[in-house]
């Protein structure tokens, strides 16, 4: 599948989710800003993909990134960040979201597993209650938090990194 074909609105992915369910395929949802894509992001997403047949990645919009990370972020525009994430072999679909969290995406897709990075535990994932309410589970994936966009931006001499 072409990289840009992986980028879909939530409603289209929700329709696909129904087909995947009928086919007996499991779905993982991962999410993040993915600003200045680095090996920690790749390891997180590859780990998430290992937990299900299909990996949907929700990428924070520019507005939600600024609200979450501060006015100096993101460094890369949302369309480019989404395209980079979609280009990864482990990624099946990508959706950009404006909300402060992925509850709306969880409600629409009801992923079998919601995956966060290793700075969380399965019990500390903020949307975990939403996932458990319909019988899904939460998990963590990736390597220890040894890589960060903030640190990478600092090394590159960028200001405004949080």
Short mmCIF file of C-alpha atoms in Angstrom, two decimals:
data_model
loop_
_atom_site.label_atom_id
_atom_site.label_comp_id
_atom_site.label_asym_id
_atom_site.label_seq_id
_atom_site.Cartn_x
_atom_site.Cartn_y
_atom_site.Cartn_z
CA UNK A 1 0.00 0.00 0.00
CA UNK A 2 1.19 3.48 -0.88
CA UNK A 3 2.26 5.60 2.11
CA UNK A 4 -0.36 8.29 1.49
CA UNK A 5 -3.08 5.61 1.18
CA UNK A 6 -2.46 4.76 4.83
CA UNK A 7 -3.58 8.26 5.89
CA UNK A 8 -7.33 8.15 6.51
CA UNK A 9 -10.02 10.06 8.39
CA UNK A 10 -11.32 8.38 11.53
CA UNK A 11 -14.68 7.45 9.95
CA UNK A 12 -12.94 5.55 7.14
CA UNK A 13 -10.72 3.66 9.58
CA UNK A 14 -13.77 2.81 11.71
CA UNK A 15 -15.39 1.24 8.63
CA UNK A 16 -12.23 -0.74 7.97
CA UNK A 17 -12.18 -1.78 11.63
CA UNK A 18 -15.52 -3.55 11.12
CA UNK A 19 -14.09 -5.52 8.18
CA UNK A 20 -10.98 -6.40 10.16
CA UNK A 21 -13.17 -7.65 13.01
CA UNK A 22 -15.18 -9.81 10.59
CA UNK A 23 -11.90 -11.25 9.32
CA UNK A 24 -10.81 -12.06 12.88
CA UNK A 25 -7.94 -9.58 12.78
CA UNK A 26 -6.86 -7.80 15.95
CA UNK A 27 -6.17 -4.06 16.10
CA UNK A 28 -3.65 -2.09 18.14
CA UNK A 29 -3.85 1.66 18.59
CA UNK A 30 -0.71 3.69 19.31
CA UNK A 31 -0.56 7.45 19.53
CA UNK A 32 1.82 10.35 19.91
CA UNK A 33 3.25 13.53 18.48
CA UNK A 34 6.13 11.86 16.56
CA UNK A 35 7.96 15.16 16.15
CA UNK A 36 11.54 14.66 14.90
CA UNK A 37 11.03 10.95 14.31
CA UNK A 38 13.75 8.91 16.05
CA UNK A 39 14.61 5.30 16.83
CA UNK A 40 12.59 5.37 20.07
CA UNK A 41 9.46 6.10 18.03
CA UNK A 42 10.26 3.27 15.61
CA UNK A 43 10.83 0.77 18.43
CA UNK A 44 7.58 1.83 20.11
CA UNK A 45 5.55 1.40 16.92
CA UNK A 46 7.21 -1.89 15.99
CA UNK A 47 6.48 -3.16 19.49
CA UNK A 48 2.85 -2.05 19.18
CA UNK A 49 2.51 -3.82 15.83
CA UNK A 50 3.82 -7.04 17.39
CA UNK A 51 0.75 -7.05 19.68
CA UNK A 52 -1.89 -7.17 16.91
CA UNK A 53 -2.54 -7.87 13.26
CA UNK A 54 -3.23 -4.22 12.36
CA UNK A 55 -1.58 -1.11 13.77
CA UNK A 56 -3.45 2.20 13.68
CA UNK A 57 -1.39 5.20 14.73
CA UNK A 58 -3.04 8.43 15.90
CA UNK A 59 -0.81 11.49 15.41
CA UNK A 60 -1.44 14.68 17.37
CA UNK A 61 -2.39 17.63 15.18
CA UNK A 62 -0.28 20.78 15.30
CA UNK A 63 -2.86 22.45 17.57
CA UNK A 64 -3.04 19.55 20.03
CA UNK A 65 0.76 19.32 20.02
CA UNK A 66 1.08 23.01 20.93
CA UNK A 67 -1.49 22.57 23.71
CA UNK A 68 0.40 19.54 25.05
CA UNK A 69 4.04 20.46 24.42
CA UNK A 70 4.02 24.27 24.30
CA UNK A 71 4.21 27.04 21.71
CA UNK A 72 7.60 25.94 20.29
CA UNK A 73 6.23 22.64 19.08
CA UNK A 74 5.81 20.87 16.83
CA UNK A 75 8.99 21.27 14.82
CA UNK A 76 7.50 19.34 11.87
CA UNK A 77 3.96 20.04 10.52
CA UNK A 78 1.25 17.44 11.17
CA UNK A 79 0.89 16.33 7.54
CA UNK A 80 4.60 15.59 7.31
CA UNK A 81 4.70 13.82 10.70
CA UNK A 82 1.73 11.68 9.68
CA UNK A 83 3.35 10.81 6.35
CA UNK A 84 6.60 9.81 8.06
CA UNK A 85 4.74 7.54 10.48
CA UNK A 86 2.72 6.06 7.60
CA UNK A 87 5.94 5.27 5.72
CA UNK A 88 7.03 2.84 8.44
CA UNK A 89 6.49 -0.80 7.47
CA UNK A 90 4.84 -1.58 10.83
CA UNK A 91 2.12 1.06 10.37
CA UNK A 92 -1.15 0.07 8.68
CA UNK A 93 -3.22 3.25 9.09
CA UNK A 94 -2.65 6.79 10.37
CA UNK A 95 -5.17 9.34 11.60
CA UNK A 96 -4.46 12.89 12.78
CA UNK A 97 -6.43 14.06 15.82
CA UNK A 98 -7.09 17.45 17.43
CA UNK A 99 -8.37 16.34 20.83
CA UNK A 100 -6.21 16.39 23.97
CA UNK A 101 -6.40 12.58 24.19
CA UNK A 102 -7.44 9.61 22.05
CA UNK A 103 -10.73 8.75 23.78
CA UNK A 104 -12.78 9.61 20.67
CA UNK A 105 -10.56 7.36 18.57
CA UNK A 106 -10.83 4.55 21.12
CA UNK A 107 -14.63 4.90 21.15
CA UNK A 108 -14.78 4.77 17.34
CA UNK A 109 -12.31 1.91 16.79
CA UNK A 110 -12.50 -0.11 20.00
CA UNK A 111 -8.97 -1.43 19.47
CA UNK A 112 -8.14 -4.79 21.00
CA UNK A 113 -5.10 -3.18 22.60
CA UNK A 114 -4.16 0.44 23.24
CA UNK A 115 -0.37 0.74 23.37
CA UNK A 116 1.71 3.49 24.92
CA UNK A 117 5.47 3.90 25.35
CA UNK A 118 7.55 2.74 28.28
CA UNK A 119 7.11 6.01 30.17
CA UNK A 120 3.73 4.44 31.12
CA UNK A 121 2.65 1.20 32.75
CA UNK A 122 -0.45 -0.66 31.55
CA UNK A 123 -2.29 0.68 34.62
CA UNK A 124 -1.19 4.32 34.18
CA UNK A 125 -2.36 4.77 30.58
CA UNK A 126 -4.79 7.73 30.81
CA UNK A 127 -7.42 6.21 28.51
CA UNK A 128 -7.13 2.75 30.05
CA UNK A 129 -10.55 2.94 31.68
CA UNK A 130 -12.13 3.60 28.27
CA UNK A 131 -10.39 0.55 26.78
CA UNK A 132 -11.19 -1.78 29.67
CA UNK A 133 -14.87 -0.70 29.59
CA UNK A 134 -15.47 -2.68 26.38
CA UNK A 135 -13.08 -5.54 27.19
CA UNK A 136 -9.92 -4.27 25.49
CA UNK A 137 -6.52 -4.17 27.11
CA UNK A 138 -3.64 -1.76 27.50
CA UNK A 139 0.04 -2.47 26.98
CA UNK A 140 3.39 -0.73 26.80
CA UNK A 141 5.94 -1.20 24.05
CA UNK A 142 9.31 0.10 22.98
CA UNK A 143 12.66 0.53 24.60
CA UNK A 144 13.34 2.41 27.82
CA UNK A 145 12.86 6.16 27.45
CA UNK A 146 16.44 6.57 26.19
CA UNK A 147 15.44 8.72 23.22
CA UNK A 148 13.44 11.91 23.17
CA UNK A 149 12.50 14.60 20.70
CA UNK A 150 13.27 17.21 23.36
CA UNK A 151 16.82 15.98 23.76
CA UNK A 152 17.29 15.63 20.01
CA UNK A 153 16.05 19.20 19.49
CA UNK A 154 18.42 20.47 22.17
CA UNK A 155 21.36 18.68 20.53
CA UNK A 156 20.39 20.27 17.23
CA UNK A 157 20.28 23.69 18.91
CA UNK A 158 16.52 24.20 18.51
CA UNK A 159 14.80 26.51 20.95
CA UNK A 160 11.30 26.00 22.30
CA UNK A 161 11.61 22.27 22.84
CA UNK A 162 9.70 20.93 25.80
#
